[in-house]
C-alpha positions as a Python dict, from the first residue, in 0.01 Angstrom:
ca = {
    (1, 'X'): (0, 0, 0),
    (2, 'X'): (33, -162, 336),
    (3, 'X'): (287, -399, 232),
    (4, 'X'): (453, -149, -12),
    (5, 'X'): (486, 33, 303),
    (6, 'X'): (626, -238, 500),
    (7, 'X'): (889, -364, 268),
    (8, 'X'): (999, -79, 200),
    (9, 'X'): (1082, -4, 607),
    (10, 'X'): (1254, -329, 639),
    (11, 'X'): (1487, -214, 298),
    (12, 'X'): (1519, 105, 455),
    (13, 'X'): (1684, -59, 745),
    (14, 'X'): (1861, -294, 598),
    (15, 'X'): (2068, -4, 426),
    (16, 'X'): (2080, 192, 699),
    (17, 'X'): (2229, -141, 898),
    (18, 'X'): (2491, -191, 627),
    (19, 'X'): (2620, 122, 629),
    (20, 'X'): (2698, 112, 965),
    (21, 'X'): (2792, -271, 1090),
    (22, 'X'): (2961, -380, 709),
    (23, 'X'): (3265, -145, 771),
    (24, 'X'): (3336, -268, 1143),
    (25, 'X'): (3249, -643, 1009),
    (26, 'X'): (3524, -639, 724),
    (27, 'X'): (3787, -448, 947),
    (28, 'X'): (3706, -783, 1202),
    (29, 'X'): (3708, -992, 959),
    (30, 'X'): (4150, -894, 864),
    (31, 'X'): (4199, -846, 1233),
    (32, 'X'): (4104, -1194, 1253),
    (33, 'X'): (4323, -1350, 934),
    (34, 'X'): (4611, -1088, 1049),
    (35, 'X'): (4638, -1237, 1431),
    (36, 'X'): (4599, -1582, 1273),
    (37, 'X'): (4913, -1532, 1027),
    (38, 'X'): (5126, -1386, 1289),
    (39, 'X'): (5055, -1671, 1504),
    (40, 'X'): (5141, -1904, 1300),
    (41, 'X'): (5473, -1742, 1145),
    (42, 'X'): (5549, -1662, 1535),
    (43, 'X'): (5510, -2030, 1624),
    (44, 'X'): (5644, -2273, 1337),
    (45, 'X'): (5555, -2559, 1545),
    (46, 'X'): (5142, -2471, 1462),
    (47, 'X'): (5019, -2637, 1152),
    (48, 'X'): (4734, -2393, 1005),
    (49, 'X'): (4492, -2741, 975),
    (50, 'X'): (4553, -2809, 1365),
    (51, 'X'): (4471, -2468, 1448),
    (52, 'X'): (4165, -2432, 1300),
    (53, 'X'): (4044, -2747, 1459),
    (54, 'X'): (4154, -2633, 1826),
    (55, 'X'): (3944, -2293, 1676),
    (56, 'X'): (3653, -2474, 1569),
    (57, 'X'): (3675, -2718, 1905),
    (58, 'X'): (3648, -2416, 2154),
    (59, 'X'): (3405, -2227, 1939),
    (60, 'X'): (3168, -2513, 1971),
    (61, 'X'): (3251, -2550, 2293),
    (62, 'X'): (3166, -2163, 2391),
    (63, 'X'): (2866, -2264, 2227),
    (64, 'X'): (2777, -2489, 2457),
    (65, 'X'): (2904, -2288, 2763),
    (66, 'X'): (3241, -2468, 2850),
    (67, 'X'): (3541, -2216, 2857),
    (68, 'X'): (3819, -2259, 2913),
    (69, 'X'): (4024, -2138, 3244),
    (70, 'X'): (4393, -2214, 3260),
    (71, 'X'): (4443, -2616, 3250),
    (72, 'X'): (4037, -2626, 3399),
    (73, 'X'): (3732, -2578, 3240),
    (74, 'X'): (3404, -2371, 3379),
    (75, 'X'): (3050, -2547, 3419),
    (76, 'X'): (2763, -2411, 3497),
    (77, 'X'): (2516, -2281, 3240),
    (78, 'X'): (2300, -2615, 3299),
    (79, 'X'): (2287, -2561, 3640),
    (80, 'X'): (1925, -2501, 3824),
    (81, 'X'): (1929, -2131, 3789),
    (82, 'X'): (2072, -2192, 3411),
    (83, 'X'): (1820, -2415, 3312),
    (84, 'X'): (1526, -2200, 3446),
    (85, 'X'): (1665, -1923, 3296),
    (86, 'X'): (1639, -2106, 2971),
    (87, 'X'): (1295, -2239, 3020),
    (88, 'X'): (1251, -1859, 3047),
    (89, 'X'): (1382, -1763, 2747),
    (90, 'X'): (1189, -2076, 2558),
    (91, 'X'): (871, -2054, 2657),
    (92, 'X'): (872, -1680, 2603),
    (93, 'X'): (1000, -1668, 2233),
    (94, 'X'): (1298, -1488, 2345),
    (95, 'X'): (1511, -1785, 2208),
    (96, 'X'): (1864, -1596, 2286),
    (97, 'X'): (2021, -1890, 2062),
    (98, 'X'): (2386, -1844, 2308),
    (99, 'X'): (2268, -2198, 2445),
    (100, 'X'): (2069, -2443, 2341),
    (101, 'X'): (2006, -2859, 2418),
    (102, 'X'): (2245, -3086, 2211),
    (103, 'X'): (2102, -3418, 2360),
    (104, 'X'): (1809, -3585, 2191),
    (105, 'X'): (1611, -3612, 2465),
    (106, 'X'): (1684, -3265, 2533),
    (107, 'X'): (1578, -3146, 2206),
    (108, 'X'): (1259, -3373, 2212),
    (109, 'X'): (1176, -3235, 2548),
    (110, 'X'): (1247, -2885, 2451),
    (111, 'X'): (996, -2909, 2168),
    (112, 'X'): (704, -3075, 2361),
    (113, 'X'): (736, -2766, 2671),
    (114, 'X'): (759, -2528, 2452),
    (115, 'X'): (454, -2653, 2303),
    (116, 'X'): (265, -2612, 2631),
    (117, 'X'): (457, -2358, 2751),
    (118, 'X'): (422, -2087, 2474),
    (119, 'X'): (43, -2106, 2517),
    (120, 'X'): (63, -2049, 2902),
    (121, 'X'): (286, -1785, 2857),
    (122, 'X'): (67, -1591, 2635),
    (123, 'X'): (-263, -1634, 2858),
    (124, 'X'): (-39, -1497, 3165),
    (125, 'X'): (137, -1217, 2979),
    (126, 'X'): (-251, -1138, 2872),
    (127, 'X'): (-403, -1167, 3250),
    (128, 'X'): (-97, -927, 3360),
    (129, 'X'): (-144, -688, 3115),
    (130, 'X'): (-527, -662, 3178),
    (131, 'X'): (-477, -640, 3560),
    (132, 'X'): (-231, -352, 3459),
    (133, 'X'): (-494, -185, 3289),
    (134, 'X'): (-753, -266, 3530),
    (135, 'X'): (-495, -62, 3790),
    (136, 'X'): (-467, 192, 3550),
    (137, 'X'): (-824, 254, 3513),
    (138, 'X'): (-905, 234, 3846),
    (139, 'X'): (-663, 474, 3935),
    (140, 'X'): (-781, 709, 3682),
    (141, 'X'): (-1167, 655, 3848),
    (142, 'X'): (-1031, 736, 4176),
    (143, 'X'): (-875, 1064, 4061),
    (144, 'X'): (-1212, 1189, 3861),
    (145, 'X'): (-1396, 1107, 4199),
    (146, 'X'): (-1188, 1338, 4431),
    (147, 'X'): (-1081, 1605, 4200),
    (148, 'X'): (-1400, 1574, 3965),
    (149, 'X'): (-1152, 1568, 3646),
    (150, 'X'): (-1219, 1384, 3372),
    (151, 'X'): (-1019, 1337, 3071),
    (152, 'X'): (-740, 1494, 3246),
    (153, 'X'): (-729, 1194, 3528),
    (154, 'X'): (-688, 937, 3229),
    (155, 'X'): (-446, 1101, 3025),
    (156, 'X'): (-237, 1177, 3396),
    (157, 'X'): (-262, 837, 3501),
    (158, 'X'): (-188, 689, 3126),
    (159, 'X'): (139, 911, 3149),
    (160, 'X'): (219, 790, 3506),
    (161, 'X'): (204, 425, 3401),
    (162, 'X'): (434, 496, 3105),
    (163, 'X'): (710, 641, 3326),
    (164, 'X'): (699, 414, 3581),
    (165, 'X'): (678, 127, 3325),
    (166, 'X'): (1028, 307, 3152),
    (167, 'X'): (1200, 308, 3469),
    (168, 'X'): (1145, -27, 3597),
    (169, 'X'): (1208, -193, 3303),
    (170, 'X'): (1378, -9, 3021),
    (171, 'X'): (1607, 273, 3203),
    (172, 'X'): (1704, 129, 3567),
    (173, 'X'): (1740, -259, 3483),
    (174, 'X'): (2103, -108, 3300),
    (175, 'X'): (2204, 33, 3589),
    (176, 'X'): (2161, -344, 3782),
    (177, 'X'): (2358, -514, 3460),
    (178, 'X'): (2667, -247, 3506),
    (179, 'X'): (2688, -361, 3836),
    (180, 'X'): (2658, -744, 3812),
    (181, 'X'): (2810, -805, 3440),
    (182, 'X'): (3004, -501, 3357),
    (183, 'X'): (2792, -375, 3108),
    (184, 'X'): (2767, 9, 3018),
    (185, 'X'): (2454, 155, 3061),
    (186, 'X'): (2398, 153, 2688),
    (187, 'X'): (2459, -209, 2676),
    (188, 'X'): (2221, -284, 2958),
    (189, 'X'): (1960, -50, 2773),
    (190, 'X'): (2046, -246, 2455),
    (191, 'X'): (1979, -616, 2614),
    (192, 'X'): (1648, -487, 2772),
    (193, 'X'): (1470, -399, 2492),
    (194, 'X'): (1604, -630, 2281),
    (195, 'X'): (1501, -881, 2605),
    (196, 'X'): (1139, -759, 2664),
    (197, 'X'): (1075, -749, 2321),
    (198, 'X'): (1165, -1100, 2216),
    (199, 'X'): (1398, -1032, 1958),
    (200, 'X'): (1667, -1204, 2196),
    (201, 'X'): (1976, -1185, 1929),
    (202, 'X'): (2173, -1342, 2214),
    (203, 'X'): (2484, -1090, 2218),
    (204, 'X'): (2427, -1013, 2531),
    (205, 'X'): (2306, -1282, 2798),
    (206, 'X'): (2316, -1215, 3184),
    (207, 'X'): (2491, -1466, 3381),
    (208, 'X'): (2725, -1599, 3124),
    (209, 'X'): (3056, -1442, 3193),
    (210, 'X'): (3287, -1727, 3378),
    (211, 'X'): (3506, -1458, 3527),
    (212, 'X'): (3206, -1305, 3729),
    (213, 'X'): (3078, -1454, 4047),
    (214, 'X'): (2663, -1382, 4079),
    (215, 'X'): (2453, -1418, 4339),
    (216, 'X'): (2195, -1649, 4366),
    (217, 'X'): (1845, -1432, 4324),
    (218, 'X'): (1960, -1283, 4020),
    (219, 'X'): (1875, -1504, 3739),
    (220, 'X'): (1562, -1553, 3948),
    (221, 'X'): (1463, -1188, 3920),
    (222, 'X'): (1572, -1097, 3603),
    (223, 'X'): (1326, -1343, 3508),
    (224, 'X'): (1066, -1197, 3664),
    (225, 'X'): (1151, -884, 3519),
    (226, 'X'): (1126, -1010, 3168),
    (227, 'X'): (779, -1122, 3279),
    (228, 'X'): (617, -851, 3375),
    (229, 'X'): (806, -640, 3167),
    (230, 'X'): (680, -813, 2830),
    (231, 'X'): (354, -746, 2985),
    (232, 'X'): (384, -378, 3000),
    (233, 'X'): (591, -347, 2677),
    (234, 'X'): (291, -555, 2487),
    (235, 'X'): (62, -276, 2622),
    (236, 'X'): (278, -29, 2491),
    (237, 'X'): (312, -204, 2150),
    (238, 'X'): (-72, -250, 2118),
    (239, 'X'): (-125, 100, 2182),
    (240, 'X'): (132, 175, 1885),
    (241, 'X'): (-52, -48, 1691),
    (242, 'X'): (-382, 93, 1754),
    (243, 'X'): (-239, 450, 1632),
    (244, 'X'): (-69, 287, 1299),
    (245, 'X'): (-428, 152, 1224),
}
């Protein structure tokens, strides 16, 4: 019944998904071949082969965070800040997927951290989350001592945790993104769930735009945001999991 259940949730919303993205998809997809046909009537001197190469050249490139700007290109995503960021993202399963290593020794290297890494993450993300409950609790102790409630003081404190868990990391982190990538706040809401979740589909990565100048702290606390925000979201996932069972 379980799995009945469960595959028939994951159909459900793959129709649902269709009918919304398929129609936006195809009306891309002859945008695309319609801009491509004009360019190439508009300029004789292009030969369709050519193009697609100089297509496929800066996709990959894009793919490996080199754009182009004018007659110079932009570096940068394997800077310091970049490449923590990414260690980030690696060791906890986020694996946004917008950059990745292409060296063999990077890929090697990438597999052995994440090896060790992935563990370590887990047993921290576990020690934060119990210290958050351990606040929690105490809190909720404290309360039943000076105002002699009981259930009251844990179901007060329980709802005062999720609130300030949904504002510092679900519903002001957007308002931080619209400043520093241009985001709207739906976008920004978007990337931190999708962030603090792990699903990372990679769509939308801070610090990525070229045209943007950032400062230097911010990969560094986005990063710990996505920390401690996994933390609190895991709590809140358990807890949904504990009512489903």
């Amino acid at each position: 019944v379980l799995l009945a259940v469960y595959v028939g949730y994951v159909g459900m919303g793959a129709a649902v998904l269709q009918a919304l993205e398929r129609p936006a998809e195809v009306r891309a997809a002859q945008r695309l071949l319609q801009e491509r046909l004009e360019l190439l009537a508009n300029h004789s001197c292009l030969q369709g082969p050519a193009l697609q190469r100089l297509i496929e050249g800066i996709i990959q490139a894009y793919k490996s965070g080199i754009t182009l700007q004018g007659n110079t290109t932009s570096l940068g995503r394997w800077d310091y800040s970049g490449s923590f960021f990414f260690s980030i993202s690696a060791i906890t399963t986020i694996g946004y997927g917008n950059l990745s290593p292409i060296t063999a020794a990077g890929r090697i290297f990438c597999i052995v951290f994440a090896l060790f890494g992935i563990p370590l993450n887990l047993v921290l993300l576990n020690e934060i989350g119990q210290l958050m409950l351990l606040w929690v609790q105490h809190c909720a102790h404290r309360l039943e001592e000076v105002f002699h409630w009981q259930k009251k003081a844990s179901l007060l404190i329980k709802t005062c945790a999720l609130v300030t868990g949904l504002l510092l990391f679900l519903l002001l982190p957007p308002l931080l993104f619209s400043d520093k990538e241009g985001w709207s706040y739906e976008e920004g809401f978007y990337y931190s769930f999708i962030t603090l979740s792990t699903i990372g589909f990679g769509d939308y990565v801070i610090g990525m735009n070229p045209d943007r100048t950032y400062p230097r702290w911010y990969k560094n606390v986005i990063s710990l945001w996505i920390l401690f925000g996994m933390a609190w979201l895991a709590l809140v996932i358990k807890f949904c999991i504990s009512l489903l069972e």
